Amino acid sequence: MTARATARRLVLQAAFVLPGAAGVSVLSPACYSSGAGGTDPPTTTFYFPVGLAVSAGGNVLYVANSDFDLQWNGGTIQSYDLFRLRHDTAELIGANFLTPSPTDPSSFLTIDGRSIPFSTVTSMLNGGPSGQDGIRFLTGQGLDDVKAWAPNCQDSPGTFQPNGNRLPFGLACSPPVDSTAYIGSSAIIGAFATDVQLSLDGTRLYVPVRGNATLTWADVLPDQATSIPPDEPGQPGKADAGSPGANWPPPAPTGNNIGDPHDRFYYTPDPFHFYCGAGDRCDADHQTGPVPTALDTRDVTLPGEPFAMAQTEDGTAVAVTHQSSPQTSVLETGLPACLDKGSAPAPACVPAAGLMTADPSMQFVLTGVPVGGDGMVAVPHDLDSSIPRCELVGYQTPCVRPAFLETTHSAAELDLLRYYNDDGSSLLRPFLVREVAYTLTVNSGGTDSRGIAIDDTPRRACKALPGANVTQCAQLPARVFFASRTPPSLVLAEIGEYNDDGSYNPDQLKFNGNVPLQAGASKVYLAPIVDGSGHYALRVFVVCFDSNEIFVYDPDAGMIENVINTGPGPFAMAFDPFSLDDVAQRKLVPGDSRQQDAYLKSKTGIDISSSANGPASLKSYRFAYVASFTNSYVQVIDLDDSVVEPCPGASNESCNVTFEHPVFTLGQPTVPKGS
């Protein structure tokens, strides 16, 4: 048996422990670097997706695939057309409320340049004649095998897909759709990726890769929330040509990876493309960690099993945990410092002008933390606090340096790690210090903690009030939420407290209690829903891998609002872009004025425009995205409770049956080989 075959057998025997405590920590990462022969991974479909991220303008869905069973010679990073995906999800929601008989059976649809009777389309979408005509739901966009319309499914859920396969549980109204219709670009990376994050300024992707012990990265072009992506209706050269925006880049050269990384804003053709080296594989220059570089003055390398990561508030550094060793690493991102713009549209911050970027560089390895770091988050330090950020006041005390909270699956504690960027030194050598270990006291056991998130919206909401004392508001506690498996629960805490002498400690942590969950509590996300009145309302989303559920927690009401049933092995989530300031102030969610489809409306009555309020109406914020690790596909979750939908069985009444439910399935669910 070859070494590769042996490795694959060991991985399969590990039975998906990646979402669990230690991953496949018995395996040496040096054995699984990509590019050493074997078959390239599929670039247009998912394969054990572990990370999702949405571009700054909401037009691109980035995905990291892990190649968990070593079927291929690496994993992938991919970009998908989120602009089109949101359109089609809204269309499908609207279509699923239609009755099987069209209003006008004699009407014709123009598909691939031919007029086809509506009745023929209906027959095809109900599993009739072979789909040779490239049907795209109702109106057709020339894409083959994109058939997911389930007419009247809210009243009469279907059982089978058009291809004859039985529908997976919960997908009656959102049958699987071919993911290749939405692929934008892809690049091959090492095996065993664990996450993907977008830099705070929206220009760079970071992916921890366990197979070759790297932080793999790629430059991307930040899109604009007011622009329509290239190759979409509304762009020059299309039938309904419009303006893409004055700053949109020139037409794309050939290939996926274009241009010099330091001039990427000019050369990168569109937000779907990556720059991570020539060809289809991210090169060694975009794999930080295994080889010291000139910027790594300590000549340290990234330890094995990199797992969770978090960026400093200014985006200049990233901390990375390690699953199989008592270590946490810190790397410089090479990006200019940027400040939170609060109410500004995504990206979350805007970098200083005129500064050149550099490649990410390994800087320091902290030892002495508990083995098995599973979660990492930056501690928010408010700009209006009486203790300012050190980097903004020339390091004059009192001030506070950047900090992280790290969770672990081997100890009943949360660790506060302090970051020192070493500014002012003749030889710049950033480092981390384990400053405090906060003992977890509210859980019996408490030795297995996972994903973590911190919510500073109480501070933002307070500062927005008329006549507010912004300093007092800035020193309100931020809410901390993290998942625990001992026992399964969402642990509630606060950070930023006053000492007994009245002084303020921005990093003092206090545990408050917990909320019971189901087995497999993993990642934690902060994001809003759209409430019944059309306003933002903050929620905490907790992914439970083992029970195939997402718990939705209302932090203001202090209760579980809903439990969303998902496909097998939910792992990662992402959301349409939003502003935390808008969420804190419960602002009205604006419509997505770019999404118009007069042809769809005229032929079917389905109106996706923001002026409508029917099932298909698209706001700028509406959907969440969930990656199924086990069966390799992505689900879209509807988070808009304000749209008006007919009640099943009572069409003259109104209710919202799609809210906090899966409404679209991207990719064909695939059972792992050998299972």
XYZ file of C-alpha atoms in Angstrom:
675
model
C 0.000 0.000 0.000
C 1.370 3.411 -0.944
C 2.001 6.117 1.633
C -0.812 8.166 0.109
C -3.239 5.230 0.290
C -2.233 4.558 3.884
C -2.786 8.191 4.757
C -6.204 8.166 3.150
C -7.165 5.017 5.082
C -6.105 6.648 8.341
C -8.121 9.745 7.561
C -11.232 7.725 6.781
C -10.798 5.796 10.006
C -10.700 9.107 11.844
C -14.424 9.440 10.965
C -14.686 13.151 10.546
C -12.924 14.309 13.681
C -12.024 17.613 11.993
C -15.142 19.313 13.395
C -14.334 17.649 16.694
C -11.585 18.248 19.160
C -8.274 17.438 17.599
C -8.841 17.036 13.898
C -6.553 14.400 12.442
C -3.758 15.406 14.760
C -2.074 12.004 14.590
C -1.038 12.741 11.034
C 2.130 14.579 10.146
C 1.302 17.680 8.096
C 4.487 17.343 6.075
C 3.050 14.206 4.445
C 0.197 15.972 2.732
C 1.533 18.992 0.920
C -0.222 19.449 -2.397
C 1.241 19.256 -5.867
C 3.216 16.012 -5.391
C 1.399 14.018 -8.046
C -2.070 12.557 -7.932
C -5.277 13.920 -9.406
C -6.213 17.576 -9.139
C -9.369 18.268 -7.116
C -12.623 19.325 -8.785
C -12.604 23.082 -9.212
C -16.292 23.708 -9.900
C -17.912 21.663 -7.129
C -17.618 21.488 -3.348
C -15.526 18.853 -1.591
C -15.729 18.910 2.218
C -16.260 22.689 2.475
C -14.945 24.131 5.745
C -15.017 27.889 5.267
C -17.295 30.521 3.748
C -16.805 34.266 3.341
C -18.813 36.937 1.520
C -17.075 39.726 -0.371
C -17.218 43.303 0.833
C -19.904 44.272 -1.664
C -21.883 41.048 -1.352
C -21.356 39.853 -4.919
C -18.998 36.931 -4.267
C -19.184 33.859 -2.045
C -15.704 32.534 -1.240
C -15.392 28.857 -0.260
C -12.522 26.792 1.158
C -12.682 23.041 0.462
C -10.534 20.699 2.536
C -10.117 17.431 0.551
C -10.639 15.765 3.916
C -10.427 12.152 2.700
C -7.363 12.842 0.493
C -9.235 11.773 -2.618
C -7.285 14.456 -4.525
C -3.878 16.109 -4.363
C -5.197 19.177 -2.555
C -8.140 21.285 -1.531
C -9.429 24.405 -3.264
C -10.501 27.963 -2.753
C -13.414 28.974 -4.954
C -15.499 32.023 -5.756
C -19.185 31.831 -6.621
C -21.477 34.423 -8.184
C -23.469 35.541 -5.152
C -25.248 38.279 -7.091
C -26.771 35.627 -9.355
C -27.286 33.175 -6.505
C -29.318 35.724 -4.520
C -31.423 36.480 -7.609
C -32.138 32.806 -8.238
C -32.861 32.081 -4.590
C -35.467 34.850 -4.546
C -36.877 33.569 -7.836
C -37.126 30.039 -6.461
C -38.855 31.240 -3.290
C -41.418 33.043 -5.415
C -41.805 30.150 -7.857
C -42.475 27.672 -5.083
C -45.632 29.561 -4.165
C -47.010 29.239 -7.694
C -49.609 26.621 -8.505
C -48.668 23.935 -11.053
C -50.900 25.544 -13.701
C -49.564 28.856 -15.044
C -51.905 31.816 -15.146
C -51.556 32.014 -18.909
C -50.859 28.540 -20.402
C -50.684 30.040 -23.879
C -47.833 32.406 -23.013
C -44.382 31.825 -24.463
C -40.910 32.129 -22.946
C -37.856 32.990 -25.012
C -35.180 30.422 -24.147
C -31.913 30.117 -26.023
C -33.388 32.338 -28.734
C -36.487 30.170 -29.232
C -40.073 30.649 -28.097
C -41.249 27.785 -25.904
C -44.787 27.489 -24.511
C -45.100 28.036 -20.792
C -46.833 24.670 -20.491
C -43.730 22.978 -21.927
C -41.537 24.743 -19.407
C -43.844 23.650 -16.606
C -43.642 20.071 -17.810
C -39.855 20.167 -17.963
C -39.510 21.703 -14.529
C -41.733 18.989 -13.122
C -39.405 16.259 -14.337
C -40.904 15.981 -17.820
C -38.930 15.885 -21.070
C -35.165 15.907 -20.869
C -33.798 19.352 -20.092
C -32.107 20.016 -23.412
C -33.195 23.637 -23.454
C -31.119 24.964 -20.619
C -34.005 25.873 -18.314
C -33.123 28.139 -15.399
C -36.125 27.856 -13.088
C -38.924 29.702 -14.903
C -37.446 32.075 -17.417
C -34.294 30.386 -18.634
C -30.805 31.883 -18.779
C -29.143 29.324 -21.035
C -27.693 27.168 -18.234
C -28.006 23.412 -18.480
C -29.205 21.213 -15.619
C -30.284 24.070 -13.364
C -33.750 22.798 -12.514
C -35.107 23.179 -9.007
C -38.617 24.531 -9.326
C -41.028 22.748 -6.991
C -44.388 24.340 -7.875
C -46.802 24.663 -4.971
C -44.299 22.799 -2.786
C -45.407 24.657 0.335
C -48.750 22.868 0.035
C -47.553 19.663 -1.640
C -43.858 18.960 -0.983
C -42.200 16.787 -3.588
C -40.293 13.562 -2.996
C -38.015 13.180 -6.006
C -35.622 15.362 -7.983
C -36.058 15.792 -11.756
C -33.179 13.306 -12.222
C -35.118 10.630 -10.334
C -33.080 10.732 -7.119
C -34.979 10.993 -3.861
C -34.781 14.419 -2.275
C -32.736 14.616 0.937
C -34.736 15.407 4.057
C -35.683 19.076 4.291
C -34.989 19.894 0.641
C -38.508 19.493 -0.802
C -38.754 23.194 -1.621
C -35.078 23.664 -2.402
C -33.897 20.740 -4.548
C -30.176 20.650 -5.355
C -28.937 23.017 -8.075
C -25.790 22.449 -10.122
C -23.037 24.561 -8.530
C -21.076 24.820 -11.773
C -23.600 27.387 -13.031
C -22.351 29.862 -10.419
C -18.606 29.224 -10.254
C -16.449 32.281 -10.748
C -12.894 31.098 -10.205
C -10.855 28.553 -8.274
C -7.316 27.739 -7.179
C -5.811 24.590 -5.703
C -4.359 24.717 -2.187
C -3.077 22.120 0.277
C -5.274 19.511 1.933
C -7.076 19.988 5.258
C -7.993 23.663 5.128
C -9.946 24.709 8.215
C -11.429 28.144 7.482
C -11.381 31.142 5.169
C -11.461 34.787 6.193
C -11.502 37.992 4.215
C -9.168 40.759 5.319
C -10.909 43.678 6.993
C -10.372 45.887 3.948
C -11.741 43.208 1.630
C -8.581 42.732 -0.441
C -7.095 39.439 0.768
C -8.196 35.922 1.704
C -6.552 33.884 4.485
C -6.843 30.091 4.736
C -5.173 28.000 7.476
C -4.093 24.715 5.854
C -3.158 21.822 8.111
C -1.870 19.566 5.353
C 1.191 21.721 4.701
C 1.160 23.823 7.912
C 0.646 27.165 6.174
C -1.476 30.244 6.186
C -2.294 30.249 2.497
C -3.437 33.583 1.101
C -4.706 35.174 -2.089
C -5.330 38.743 -3.157
C -8.794 39.659 -4.432
C -10.423 42.797 -5.742
C -12.912 44.304 -3.285
C -16.259 44.725 -4.990
C -18.767 47.495 -4.405
C -22.226 47.100 -2.923
C -23.536 49.542 -5.530
C -22.031 47.715 -8.518
C -23.183 44.775 -10.581
C -20.495 42.118 -11.105
C -18.967 41.557 -14.539
C -20.762 39.074 -16.790
C -24.122 39.860 -15.203
C -27.121 41.567 -16.844
C -26.619 45.303 -16.452
C -22.998 45.314 -17.578
C -21.736 46.923 -20.808
C -22.186 44.649 -23.792
C -25.247 42.952 -22.330
C -28.707 43.287 -23.753
C -29.764 45.603 -20.940
C -26.436 47.425 -20.693
C -25.937 49.762 -17.775
C -23.143 51.419 -15.862
C -20.975 49.138 -13.693
C -19.523 52.036 -11.709
C -16.775 54.514 -12.500
C -14.079 52.597 -10.621
C -14.737 49.185 -12.117
C -11.488 47.646 -13.512
C -10.684 47.060 -17.191
C -11.719 43.859 -19.007
C -10.143 40.674 -17.728
C -6.975 39.226 -19.225
C -6.912 35.468 -19.720
C -6.492 33.174 -16.710
C -7.335 33.010 -13.032
C -4.273 34.575 -11.472
C -3.332 37.906 -12.986
C -0.868 40.660 -12.214
C 1.550 41.723 -9.545
C 0.151 41.295 -6.006
C 1.175 44.799 -4.950
C -0.711 46.323 -7.880
C -3.700 44.001 -7.621
C -6.302 46.800 -7.655
C -5.371 47.562 -11.263
C -4.591 44.150 -12.662
C -7.126 41.899 -10.982
C -9.968 41.848 -13.492
C -12.979 41.299 -11.219
C -13.862 40.187 -7.679
C -14.237 36.551 -8.712
C -10.543 36.145 -9.529
C -7.729 35.243 -7.134
C -4.111 36.246 -7.255
C -2.054 33.530 -5.589
C 0.498 32.690 -8.278
C 0.578 31.693 -11.905
C -1.461 28.722 -13.039
C -4.251 26.932 -11.220
C -2.453 26.287 -7.920
C -1.520 28.771 -5.185
C 2.270 28.884 -5.265
C 4.820 28.732 -2.456
C 5.018 32.519 -2.259
C 1.393 32.484 -1.100
C 1.933 29.827 1.586
C 3.252 31.601 4.654
C 4.795 29.532 7.415
C 7.022 26.666 6.306
C 10.001 28.736 5.150
C 11.363 31.856 6.919
C 11.335 35.027 4.846
C 13.219 38.325 5.039
C 10.390 39.817 7.119
C 10.608 36.905 9.571
C 13.610 38.129 11.575
C 13.325 35.301 14.108
C 13.470 32.624 11.380
C 10.496 30.824 12.932
C 8.131 28.568 11.032
C 4.441 27.893 11.520
C 3.848 24.853 13.776
C 1.671 21.972 12.588
C -2.121 21.796 12.597
C -3.052 25.490 12.183
C -6.767 25.737 12.877
C -8.621 28.853 14.089
C -7.608 32.426 13.338
C -8.520 36.014 14.138
C -7.314 39.379 12.866
C -6.420 42.358 15.014
C -8.906 45.222 14.947
C -6.728 47.171 12.540
C -6.095 44.168 10.275
C -2.293 44.293 10.518
C -1.807 40.934 12.250
C -3.492 37.559 12.465
C -3.258 35.025 15.304
C -3.537 31.298 14.548
C -4.217 28.429 16.953
C -2.755 24.920 16.637
C -4.695 21.727 17.269
C -1.949 19.370 18.420
C 0.504 21.564 20.335
C 0.400 24.131 23.181
C 1.150 26.981 20.780
C -0.411 30.037 19.148
C 1.275 31.854 16.283
C 1.113 35.453 15.149
C 1.753 36.690 11.616
C 1.836 40.157 10.121
C -0.681 40.479 7.284
C 1.345 42.970 5.268
C -1.685 45.251 4.929
C -1.882 48.881 6.079
C -3.693 49.550 9.351
C -7.333 50.484 8.989
C -9.994 51.809 11.329
C -13.561 50.625 11.838
C -15.890 52.915 9.911
C -18.994 51.707 11.737
C -21.924 52.820 9.641
C -20.007 52.753 6.363
C -20.812 49.963 3.893
C -18.543 46.939 3.825
C -15.588 46.516 3.938
C -15.390 46.893 7.680
C -12.484 49.295 7.567
C -10.670 51.606 5.191
C -6.837 51.459 5.053
C -4.596 54.491 5.100
C -4.060 55.846 1.599
C -0.798 55.640 -0.293
C 0.742 52.733 1.636
C 2.097 49.719 -0.208
C 1.163 46.224 0.830
C 3.529 43.371 1.636
C 3.223 39.619 1.816
C 2.074 38.061 5.099
C 5.025 37.019 7.253
C 5.526 34.644 10.164
C 6.613 36.496 13.322
C 6.283 34.605 16.605
C 5.163 31.360 18.227
C 3.731 31.591 21.743
C 4.143 28.440 23.836
C 2.371 27.475 27.046
C -1.261 27.792 25.971
C -3.513 24.742 26.377
C -3.318 22.152 23.602
C -6.116 22.270 21.066
C -6.987 25.893 20.396
C -10.385 25.747 18.722
C -11.610 29.339 18.634
C -10.087 32.793 18.430
C -11.556 36.307 18.419
C -10.162 39.829 18.679
C -11.257 41.808 21.742
C -12.999 45.055 20.667
C -11.388 48.181 22.160
C -13.656 51.163 21.587
C -12.112 54.297 20.093
C -14.061 56.511 22.533
C -12.927 54.707 25.676
C -10.944 56.523 28.364
C -8.210 53.955 27.686
C -7.396 54.439 23.982
C -5.706 52.009 21.643
C -1.942 52.324 22.055
C -1.233 52.492 18.338
C -3.371 55.645 18.073
C -1.692 57.626 20.883
C 1.972 56.851 20.299
C 1.948 54.178 23.031
C 1.546 56.757 25.791
C 0.019 55.150 28.866
C -2.675 54.552 29.851
C -3.514 52.736 26.647
C -4.504 49.233 25.601
C -2.776 46.964 23.106
C -4.628 44.522 20.829
C -5.820 41.323 22.489
C -7.432 38.001 21.590
C -9.570 35.487 23.461
C -8.739 31.859 22.673
C -10.846 28.789 23.444
C -9.557 25.239 23.791
C -10.878 21.683 23.949
C -8.425 20.603 26.650
C -8.922 22.998 29.574
C -11.765 24.772 31.390
C -10.492 28.247 30.607
C -10.381 31.118 28.148
C -6.983 32.665 27.528
C -6.378 36.371 26.950
C -3.455 36.841 24.584
C -1.846 40.275 24.252
C -0.310 41.336 20.942
C 2.752 43.609 20.820
C 3.584 44.933 17.371
C 7.012 46.142 18.577
C 6.632 49.510 16.869
C 9.531 51.833 17.618
C 12.122 49.081 17.898
C 15.198 49.163 15.692
C 14.437 45.552 14.725
C 10.699 45.015 14.363
C 9.778 41.730 16.072
C 6.067 41.427 16.995
C 5.064 38.894 19.645
C 2.230 37.488 21.778
C 1.931 37.130 25.548
C -0.488 34.884 27.408
C -1.614 37.497 29.879
C -4.579 35.929 31.708
C -6.209 32.493 31.897
C -9.868 32.994 32.861
C -11.210 29.873 34.581
C -14.584 28.761 33.211
C -16.860 28.438 36.246
C -20.387 28.337 34.833
C -20.174 24.907 33.139
C -19.772 21.581 34.876
C -16.581 20.287 33.291
C -16.163 23.042 30.753
C -13.019 21.566 29.236
C -14.203 21.601 25.633
C -14.895 25.071 24.211
C -15.190 25.871 20.509
C -16.232 28.882 18.417
C -16.394 32.339 19.989
C -17.778 35.781 19.076
C -17.878 39.173 20.808
C -20.734 41.664 20.429
C -20.082 45.368 21.003
C -23.440 46.595 19.667
C -24.586 47.747 23.147
C -21.794 50.344 22.985
C -22.712 51.376 19.438
C -26.419 51.660 20.270
C -25.681 53.756 23.351
C -23.437 56.193 21.462
C -26.144 56.724 18.831
C -28.610 58.065 21.416
C -29.125 61.851 21.516
C -26.930 63.491 24.147
C -25.081 60.263 24.919
C -21.906 60.312 26.993
C -19.778 58.526 24.435
C -17.041 57.632 26.916
C -19.491 55.928 29.251
C -21.102 54.191 26.297
C -17.701 53.024 25.032
C -17.041 51.387 28.389
C -20.206 49.324 28.542
C -19.421 45.596 28.639
C -19.252 43.817 25.305
C -21.163 40.530 25.207
C -19.160 37.333 24.720
C -20.683 34.131 23.331
C -18.837 30.846 22.899
C -19.847 27.242 22.288
C -19.053 24.496 24.765
C -19.441 20.739 24.441
C -19.022 20.010 28.156
C -21.969 20.165 28.424
C -23.416 21.271 25.052
C -24.203 24.931 25.653
C -23.780 28.522 24.594
C -21.762 30.220 27.332
C -22.605 33.853 28.080
C -19.981 36.294 29.311
C -18.986 39.970 29.245
C -15.685 41.698 28.621
C -14.772 45.232 29.639
C -15.535 45.777 33.318
C -14.896 48.302 36.078
C -12.511 47.337 38.878
C -13.392 47.707 42.566
C -11.505 51.006 42.688
C -13.645 52.398 39.863
C -10.984 52.138 37.185
C -11.885 50.598 33.837
C -10.313 47.374 32.545
C -11.182 46.864 28.856
C -10.115 43.196 28.967
C -11.674 41.996 32.228
C -13.858 38.951 31.534
C -16.892 37.874 33.560
C -18.923 34.687 33.010
C -22.693 35.043 33.377
C -24.288 31.687 32.568
C -25.148 29.351 29.720
C -27.926 28.221 27.406
C -28.381 24.475 26.681
C -27.731 23.263 23.132
C -27.626 19.961 21.271
C -24.571 17.790 20.622
C -21.701 19.044 18.530
C -21.774 22.772 19.298
C -19.049 24.209 17.095
C -18.853 27.639 15.512
C -20.547 30.844 16.693
C -21.546 33.805 14.513
C -23.014 37.260 15.151
C -25.388 38.463 12.434
C -28.813 40.066 12.127
C -32.165 38.882 10.916
C -34.710 41.158 9.260
C -37.540 41.397 11.772
C -41.241 41.548 10.973
C -41.119 45.330 10.591
C -38.187 45.217 8.161
C -35.498 46.334 10.617
C -32.201 44.725 11.577
C -32.290 42.627 14.750
C -29.144 40.979 16.117
C -28.953 37.214 16.632
C -26.301 34.681 17.652
C -26.054 31.651 15.358
C -24.542 28.485 16.866
C -23.663 25.646 14.485
C -24.152 22.178 15.990
C -22.268 19.762 13.769
C -23.385 16.471 15.328
C -27.103 17.237 15.530
C -27.309 18.936 12.096
C -28.807 22.094 13.561
C -28.221 25.810 13.891
C -29.487 27.401 17.089
C -30.663 30.997 16.751
C -30.276 32.924 20.012
C -31.825 36.337 20.657
C -29.306 38.113 22.941
C -31.720 40.887 23.911
C -34.563 38.530 24.839
C -32.111 36.033 26.346
C -33.705 33.019 24.656
C -33.415 30.557 21.783
C -35.600 31.928 18.991
C -35.473 28.958 16.654
C -33.579 25.823 15.706
C -32.810 25.498 11.989
C -32.505 21.957 10.643
C -29.722 21.658 8.070
C -28.049 19.020 5.972
C -25.553 16.604 7.532
C -22.531 18.109 9.227
C -23.053 21.872 9.058
C -19.638 23.440 9.507
C -19.308 27.072 8.444
C -21.618 30.038 7.860
C -21.493 33.390 6.088
C -24.002 36.209 5.689
C -24.941 38.983 3.303
C -22.894 42.095 4.221
C -24.205 44.348 6.981
C -23.041 47.210 9.196
C -22.864 46.627 12.948
C -23.814 50.251 13.533
C -26.969 49.757 11.466
C -27.749 46.597 13.415
C -27.117 48.284 16.773
C -29.498 51.104 15.852
C -32.136 48.688 14.491
C -32.230 50.553 11.190
C -34.594 49.709 8.358
C -32.996 47.238 5.941
C -32.784 48.860 2.491
C -33.815 47.105 -0.683
C -31.296 45.828 -3.205
C -31.924 48.314 -6.006
C -29.609 46.421 -8.380
C -31.834 43.360 -8.489
C -34.490 43.935 -11.143
C -36.040 41.347 -13.459
C -38.923 42.835 -15.436
C -38.982 39.822 -17.763
C -39.474 37.419 -14.872
C -42.231 39.592 -13.437
C -44.066 39.948 -16.748
C -44.036 36.225 -17.451
C -44.661 34.785 -13.995
C -45.730 37.542 -11.651
C -42.640 36.915 -9.494
C -41.225 40.278 -8.401
C -37.743 40.210 -6.871
C -37.398 43.992 -6.830
C -36.990 45.909 -3.600
C -40.238 47.781 -4.284
C -42.193 44.575 -3.809
C -42.938 42.866 -0.524
C -43.890 39.444 -1.773
C -42.016 36.195 -1.122
C -39.284 37.002 -3.670
C -38.570 40.615 -2.675
C -34.831 41.151 -2.244
C -33.399 43.449 0.395
C -29.700 44.259 0.520
C -29.549 41.861 3.468
C -31.625 38.682 3.457
C -29.673 35.412 3.395
C -27.241 33.274 5.365
C -25.098 30.556 3.782
C -24.257 27.213 5.418
C -21.618 24.712 4.281
C -22.408 21.022 4.766
C -19.030 19.443 5.450
C -20.272 15.845 5.394
C -22.165 15.916 2.097
C -20.316 18.743 0.315
C -22.906 21.357 -0.575
C -24.105 24.802 0.537
C -27.568 25.794 1.724
C -29.099 29.275 1.662
C -31.132 30.275 4.742
C -33.855 32.938 4.559
C -33.468 35.522 7.354
C -36.193 37.979 6.253
C -39.293 37.876 8.455
C -40.867 40.939 6.849
C -41.882 39.590 3.430
C -45.477 38.574 2.845
C -45.980 34.931 1.921
C -49.214 32.952 1.481
C -49.915 30.406 4.198
C -49.828 26.771 3.030
C -53.408 25.597 2.607
C -54.769 29.108 3.104
C -53.548 31.279 0.250
C -55.802 34.168 1.247
C -53.930 34.474 4.537
C -50.401 35.756 5.098
C -47.499 34.212 6.953
C -43.785 33.664 6.457
C -43.046 29.983 6.074
C -39.528 30.385 4.662
C -38.126 32.507 7.513
C -35.146 30.783 9.167
C -35.476 27.808 6.817
C -33.272 26.540 3.964
C -34.589 27.932 0.670
C -31.873 27.002 -1.846
C -29.393 24.139 -2.192
C -26.198 24.839 -4.136
C -24.483 21.640 -5.227
C -25.585 18.016 -5.265
C -25.343 16.396 -1.798
C -22.665 13.723 -2.050
C -22.112 10.952 0.472
C -18.389 10.559 1.327
C -16.644 7.715 -0.418
C -16.144 4.695 1.775
C -18.934 5.645 4.172
